[in-house]
Short mmCIF file of C-alpha atoms in Angstrom, two decimals:
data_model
loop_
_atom_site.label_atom_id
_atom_site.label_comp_id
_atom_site.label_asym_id
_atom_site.label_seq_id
_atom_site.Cartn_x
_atom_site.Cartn_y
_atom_site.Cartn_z
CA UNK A 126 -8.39 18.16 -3.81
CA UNK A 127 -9.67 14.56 -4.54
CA UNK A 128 -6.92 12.67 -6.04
CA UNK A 129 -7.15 9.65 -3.68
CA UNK A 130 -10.51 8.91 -4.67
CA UNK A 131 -9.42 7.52 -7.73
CA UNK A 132 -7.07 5.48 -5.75
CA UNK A 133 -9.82 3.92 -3.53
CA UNK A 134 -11.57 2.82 -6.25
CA UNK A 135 -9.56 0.84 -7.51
CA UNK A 136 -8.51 -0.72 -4.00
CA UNK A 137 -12.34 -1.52 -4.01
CA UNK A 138 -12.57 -3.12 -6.90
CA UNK A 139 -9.45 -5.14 -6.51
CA UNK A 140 -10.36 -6.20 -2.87
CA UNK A 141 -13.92 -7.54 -4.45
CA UNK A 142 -11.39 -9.59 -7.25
CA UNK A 143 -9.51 -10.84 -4.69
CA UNK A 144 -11.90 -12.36 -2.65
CA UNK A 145 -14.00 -13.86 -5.41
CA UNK A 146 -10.90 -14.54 -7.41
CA UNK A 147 -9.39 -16.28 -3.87
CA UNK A 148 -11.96 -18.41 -3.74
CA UNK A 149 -11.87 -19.88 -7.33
CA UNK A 150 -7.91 -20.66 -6.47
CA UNK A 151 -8.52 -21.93 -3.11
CA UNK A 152 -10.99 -24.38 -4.46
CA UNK A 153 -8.56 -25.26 -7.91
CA UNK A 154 -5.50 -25.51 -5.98
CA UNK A 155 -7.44 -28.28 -3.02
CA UNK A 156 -8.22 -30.40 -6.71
CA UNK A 157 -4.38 -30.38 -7.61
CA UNK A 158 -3.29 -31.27 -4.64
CA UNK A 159 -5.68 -34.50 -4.23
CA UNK A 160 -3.51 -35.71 -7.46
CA UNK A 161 -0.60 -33.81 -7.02
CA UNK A 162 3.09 -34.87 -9.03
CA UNK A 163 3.74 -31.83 -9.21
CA UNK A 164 3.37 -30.74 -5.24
CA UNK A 165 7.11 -29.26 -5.41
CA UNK A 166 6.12 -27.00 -8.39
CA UNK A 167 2.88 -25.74 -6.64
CA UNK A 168 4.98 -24.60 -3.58
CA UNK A 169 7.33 -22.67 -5.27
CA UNK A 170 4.70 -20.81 -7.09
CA UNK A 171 3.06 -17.36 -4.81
CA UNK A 172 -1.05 -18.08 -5.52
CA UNK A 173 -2.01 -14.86 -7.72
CA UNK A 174 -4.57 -14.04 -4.73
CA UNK A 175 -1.24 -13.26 -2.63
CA UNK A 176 -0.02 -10.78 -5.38
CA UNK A 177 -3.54 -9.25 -5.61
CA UNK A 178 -3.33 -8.46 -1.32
CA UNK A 179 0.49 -6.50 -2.57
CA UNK A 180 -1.69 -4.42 -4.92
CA UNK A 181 -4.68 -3.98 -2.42
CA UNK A 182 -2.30 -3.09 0.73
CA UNK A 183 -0.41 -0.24 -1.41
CA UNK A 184 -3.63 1.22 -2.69
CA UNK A 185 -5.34 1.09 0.47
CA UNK A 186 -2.38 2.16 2.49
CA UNK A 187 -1.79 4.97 0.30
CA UNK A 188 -5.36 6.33 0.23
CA UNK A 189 -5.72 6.03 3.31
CA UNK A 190 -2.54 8.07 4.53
CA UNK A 191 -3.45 10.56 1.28
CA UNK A 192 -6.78 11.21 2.43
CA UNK A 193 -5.56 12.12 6.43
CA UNK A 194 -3.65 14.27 4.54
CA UNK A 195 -7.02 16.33 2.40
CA UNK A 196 -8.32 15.97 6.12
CA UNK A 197 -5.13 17.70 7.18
CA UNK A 198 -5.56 20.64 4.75
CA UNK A 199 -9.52 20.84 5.00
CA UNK A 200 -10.54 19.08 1.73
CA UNK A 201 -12.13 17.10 3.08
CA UNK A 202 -15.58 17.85 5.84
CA UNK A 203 -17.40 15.24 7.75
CA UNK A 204 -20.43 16.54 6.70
CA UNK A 205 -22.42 17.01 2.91
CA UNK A 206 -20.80 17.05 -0.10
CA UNK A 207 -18.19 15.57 2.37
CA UNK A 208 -15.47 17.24 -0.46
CA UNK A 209 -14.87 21.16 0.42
CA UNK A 210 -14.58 21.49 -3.79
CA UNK A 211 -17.39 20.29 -4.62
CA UNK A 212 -19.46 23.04 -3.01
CA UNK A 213 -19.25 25.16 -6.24
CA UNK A 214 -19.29 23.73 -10.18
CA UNK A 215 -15.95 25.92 -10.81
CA UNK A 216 -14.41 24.13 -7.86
CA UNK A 217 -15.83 20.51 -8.61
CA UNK A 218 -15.02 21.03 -12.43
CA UNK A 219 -11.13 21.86 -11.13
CA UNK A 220 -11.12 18.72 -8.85
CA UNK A 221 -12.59 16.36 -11.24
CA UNK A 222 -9.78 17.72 -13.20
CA UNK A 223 -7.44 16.57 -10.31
CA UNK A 224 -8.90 13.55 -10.24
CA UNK A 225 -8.02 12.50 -14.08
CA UNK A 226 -4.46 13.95 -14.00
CA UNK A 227 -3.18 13.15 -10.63
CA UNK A 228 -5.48 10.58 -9.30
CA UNK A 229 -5.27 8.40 -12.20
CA UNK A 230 -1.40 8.95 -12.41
CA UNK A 231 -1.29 7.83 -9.07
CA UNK A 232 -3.36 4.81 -9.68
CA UNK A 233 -1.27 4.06 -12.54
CA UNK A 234 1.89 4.41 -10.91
CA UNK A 235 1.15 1.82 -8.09
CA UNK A 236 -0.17 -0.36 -10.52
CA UNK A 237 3.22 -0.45 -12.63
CA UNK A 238 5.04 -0.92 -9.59
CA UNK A 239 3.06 -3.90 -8.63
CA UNK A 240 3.62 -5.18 -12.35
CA UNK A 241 7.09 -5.35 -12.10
CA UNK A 242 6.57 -6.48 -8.72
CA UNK A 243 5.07 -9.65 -10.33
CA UNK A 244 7.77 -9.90 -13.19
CA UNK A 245 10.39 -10.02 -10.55
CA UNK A 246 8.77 -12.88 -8.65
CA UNK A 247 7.71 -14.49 -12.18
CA UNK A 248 11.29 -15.09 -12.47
CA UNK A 249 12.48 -16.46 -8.82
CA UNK A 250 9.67 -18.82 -9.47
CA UNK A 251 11.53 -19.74 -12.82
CA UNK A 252 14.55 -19.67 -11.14
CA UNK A 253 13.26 -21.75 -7.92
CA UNK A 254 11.42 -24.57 -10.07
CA UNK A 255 14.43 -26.32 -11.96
CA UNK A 256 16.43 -26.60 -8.91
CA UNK A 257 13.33 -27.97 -6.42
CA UNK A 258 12.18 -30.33 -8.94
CA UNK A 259 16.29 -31.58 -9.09
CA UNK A 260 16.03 -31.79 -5.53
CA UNK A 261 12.75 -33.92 -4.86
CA UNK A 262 14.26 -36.32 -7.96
CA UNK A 263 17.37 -36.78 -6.08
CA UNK A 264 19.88 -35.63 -7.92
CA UNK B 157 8.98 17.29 3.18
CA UNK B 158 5.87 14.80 3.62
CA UNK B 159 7.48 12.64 0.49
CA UNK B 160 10.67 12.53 2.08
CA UNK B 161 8.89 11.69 5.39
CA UNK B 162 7.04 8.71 3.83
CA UNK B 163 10.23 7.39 1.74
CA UNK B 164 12.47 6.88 5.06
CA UNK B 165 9.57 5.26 6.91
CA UNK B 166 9.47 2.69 3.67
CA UNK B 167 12.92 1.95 3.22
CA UNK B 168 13.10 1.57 7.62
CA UNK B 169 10.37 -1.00 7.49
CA UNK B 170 11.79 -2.55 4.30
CA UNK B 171 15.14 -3.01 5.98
CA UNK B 172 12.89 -4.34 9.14
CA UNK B 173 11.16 -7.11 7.04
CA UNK B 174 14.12 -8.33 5.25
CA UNK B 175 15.92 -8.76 8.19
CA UNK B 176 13.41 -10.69 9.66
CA UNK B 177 12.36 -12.18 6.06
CA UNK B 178 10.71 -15.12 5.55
CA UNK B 179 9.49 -14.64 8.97
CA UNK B 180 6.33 -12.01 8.93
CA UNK B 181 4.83 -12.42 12.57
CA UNK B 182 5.19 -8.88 13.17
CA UNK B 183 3.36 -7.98 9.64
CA UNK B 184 5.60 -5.91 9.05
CA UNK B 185 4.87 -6.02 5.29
CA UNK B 186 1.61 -4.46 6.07
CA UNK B 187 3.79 -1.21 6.83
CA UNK B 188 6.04 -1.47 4.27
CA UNK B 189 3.25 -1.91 1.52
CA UNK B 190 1.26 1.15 3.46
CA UNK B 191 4.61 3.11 3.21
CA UNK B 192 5.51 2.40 -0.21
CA UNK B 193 2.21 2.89 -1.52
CA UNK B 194 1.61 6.69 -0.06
CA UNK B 195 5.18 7.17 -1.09
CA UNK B 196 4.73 6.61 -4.91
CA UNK B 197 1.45 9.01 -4.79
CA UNK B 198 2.83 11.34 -2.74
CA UNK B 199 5.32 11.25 -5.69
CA UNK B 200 3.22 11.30 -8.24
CA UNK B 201 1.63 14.72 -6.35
CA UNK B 202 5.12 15.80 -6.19
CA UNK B 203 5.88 15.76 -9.68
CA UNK B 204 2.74 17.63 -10.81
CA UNK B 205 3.45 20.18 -8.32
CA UNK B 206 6.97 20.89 -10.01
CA UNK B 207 5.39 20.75 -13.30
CA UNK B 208 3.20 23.97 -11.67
CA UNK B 209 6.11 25.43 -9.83
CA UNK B 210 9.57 24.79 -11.68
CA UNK B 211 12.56 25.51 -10.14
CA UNK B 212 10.65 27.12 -7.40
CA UNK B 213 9.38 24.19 -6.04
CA UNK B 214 12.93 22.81 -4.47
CA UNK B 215 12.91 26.44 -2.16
CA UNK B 216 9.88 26.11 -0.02
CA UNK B 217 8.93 28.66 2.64
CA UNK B 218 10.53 27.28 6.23
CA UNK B 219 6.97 27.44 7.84
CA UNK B 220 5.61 25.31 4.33
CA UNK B 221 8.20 23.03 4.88
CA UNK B 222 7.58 22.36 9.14
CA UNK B 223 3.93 22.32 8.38
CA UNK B 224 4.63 19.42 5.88
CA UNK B 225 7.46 17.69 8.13
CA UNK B 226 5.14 17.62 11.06
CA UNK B 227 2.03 16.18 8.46
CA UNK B 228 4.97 13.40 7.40
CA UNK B 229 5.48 12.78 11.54
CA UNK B 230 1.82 12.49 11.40
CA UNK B 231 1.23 10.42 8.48
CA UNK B 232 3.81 8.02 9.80
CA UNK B 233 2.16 7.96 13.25
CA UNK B 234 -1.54 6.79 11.45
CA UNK B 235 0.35 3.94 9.39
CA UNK B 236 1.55 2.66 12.46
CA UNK B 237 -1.83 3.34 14.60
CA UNK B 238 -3.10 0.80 11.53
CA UNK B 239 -0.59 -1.75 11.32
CA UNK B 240 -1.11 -2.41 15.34
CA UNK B 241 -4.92 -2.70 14.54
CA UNK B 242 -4.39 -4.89 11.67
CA UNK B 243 -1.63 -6.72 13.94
CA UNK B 244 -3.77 -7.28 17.20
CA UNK B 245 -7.16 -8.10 15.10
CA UNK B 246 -5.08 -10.60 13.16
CA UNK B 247 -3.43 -12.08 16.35
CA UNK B 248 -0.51 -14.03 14.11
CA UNK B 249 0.76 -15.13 17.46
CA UNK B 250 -2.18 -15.92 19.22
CA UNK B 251 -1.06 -13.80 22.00
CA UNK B 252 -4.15 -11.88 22.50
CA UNK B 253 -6.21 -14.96 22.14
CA UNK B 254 -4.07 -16.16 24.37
CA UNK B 255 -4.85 -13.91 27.10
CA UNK B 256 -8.14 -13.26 26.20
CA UNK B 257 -8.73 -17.27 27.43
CA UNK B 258 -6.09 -17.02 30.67
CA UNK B 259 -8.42 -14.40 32.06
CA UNK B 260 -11.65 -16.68 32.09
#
C-alpha cells in the first residue's frame, strides 16, 4: 500500500547525514594530511561518507523501483491524498499498518545488510593496514 | 516473479562490477546497489505475503505470475533508465563534456 515510504525516509535522512557528515570528514581528513605519518593508513581506510552513499543508493534505489511498482498497481495517484488508501480511515488505518510491519522490516533489512557490509570492509581494512605499513617501511 | 526478476538483474551487475572492479567508470555500482536494494524489500514483501498465504503462495495463477514477470522486465528497465541519467549527469569520462565543447 505504502511500505516504501518508510524506506524514503530514511534515504532522506541519511542523504542530509551524509552531506553534513561529508563535510566534517572532508575538512578533518585535509588537517591529517597537512601532518600526515600515517598517509599509508589513511588510504587504506574507505571515509565513512563512502559507506553512508552504499546505504543511501540501496534505499533510494529500492524505493524508487518499489514505488513504480504501487504506481504499477494504482496505489499510488498523481493527484490528492496522492495514496489511493488513504481516501478512507479503514483504508489509511490498514496502510499505516503496512507501513510499521513491512515498511519498517524493509528499512531494517537494508540497514543490516549495510551493517555487515561495513563489518566486512572493517576487516580488509585490518587486514590491508599491517601489510601497507610493512611495505612503505621497507621490509 | 518480480523478486526473482530483481535478484538476476543484481547478481548480473554484481558479476559486471567485479569484473571490471576497482575500475567503476561505467557506475556500475549504482545498479548493483539499486538492484540489491529493491531486491531485499521486495523480499521482505515476499515473506509477509507467505506469512498471509502459506503454502499457497509458491502456486500463483499463470496470468499473476506474467503480470509480475513483465512488472520485473519493467522494474529492471527504470533502474537502468536511472543509472544512464546518473551516468551521463555525472560524466565520469568527460565524454559528454567532451562533446558538449567540440560542438562550439
Amino acid at each position: 500500500m505504502a511500505c516504501f515510504i518508510v524506506p524514503t525516509v530514511e534515504a532522506i535522512a541519511v542523504t542530509i547525514a551524509r552531506k553534513v557528515g561529508g563535510r566534517k570528514e572532508n575538512t578533518a581528513n585535509s588537517i591529517k594530511a597537512e601532518g600526515s605519518e600515517s598517509s599509508a593508513e589513511s588510504e587504506t581506510k574507505v571515509p565513512f561518507a563512502r559507506k553512508l552513499k552504499w546505504l543511501t543508493n540501496m534505499l533510494w534505489g529500492g524505493s524508487v523501483l518499489l514505488a513504480f511498482e504501487h504506481i504499477w498497481h494504482g496505489e499510488i495517484i498523481p493527484w490528492f491524498p496522492f495514496l489511493t488508501a488513504a481516501g478512507n480511515a479503514e483504508n489509511a488505518a490498514e496502510m499505516l499498518r503496512e507501513m510499521a510491519t513491512v515498511g519498517v522490516s524493509m528499512a531494517v533489512l537494508v540497514t543490516v545488510v549495510w551493517v555487515a557490509m561495513l563489518a566486512i570492509t572493517a576487516v580488509l581494512e585490518k587486514r590491508k593496514t599491517p601489510e601497507l605499513s610493512a611495505e612503505v617501511k621497507g621490509i | 516473479m518480480t523478486l526473482l526478476t530483481t535478484v538476476f538483474a543484481a547478481v548480473i551487475c554484481t558479476v559486471i562490477w567485479y569484473k571490471c572492479a576497482p575500475n567503476d567508470n561505467m557506475k556500475v555500482s549504482v545498479l548493483c546497489f539499486m538492484y540489491w536494494g529493491a531486491s531485499l524489500m521486495w523480499l521482505v514483501d515476499a515473506i509477509f505475503e507467505y506469512a498471509e498465504l502459506r503454502a499457497e503462495f509458491f502456486t500463483p495463477a499463470f496470468e499473476d505470475m506474467i503480470n509480475d514477470l513483465y512488472l520485473g522486465l519493467s522494474a529492471v528497465a527504470l533502474g537502468l533508465v536511472i543509472w544512464v541519467i546518473v551516468l551521463i549527469a555525472k560524466d565520469p569520462k568527460g565524454v559528454v563534456r567532451a562533446a558538449l565543447l567540440k560542438r562550439r
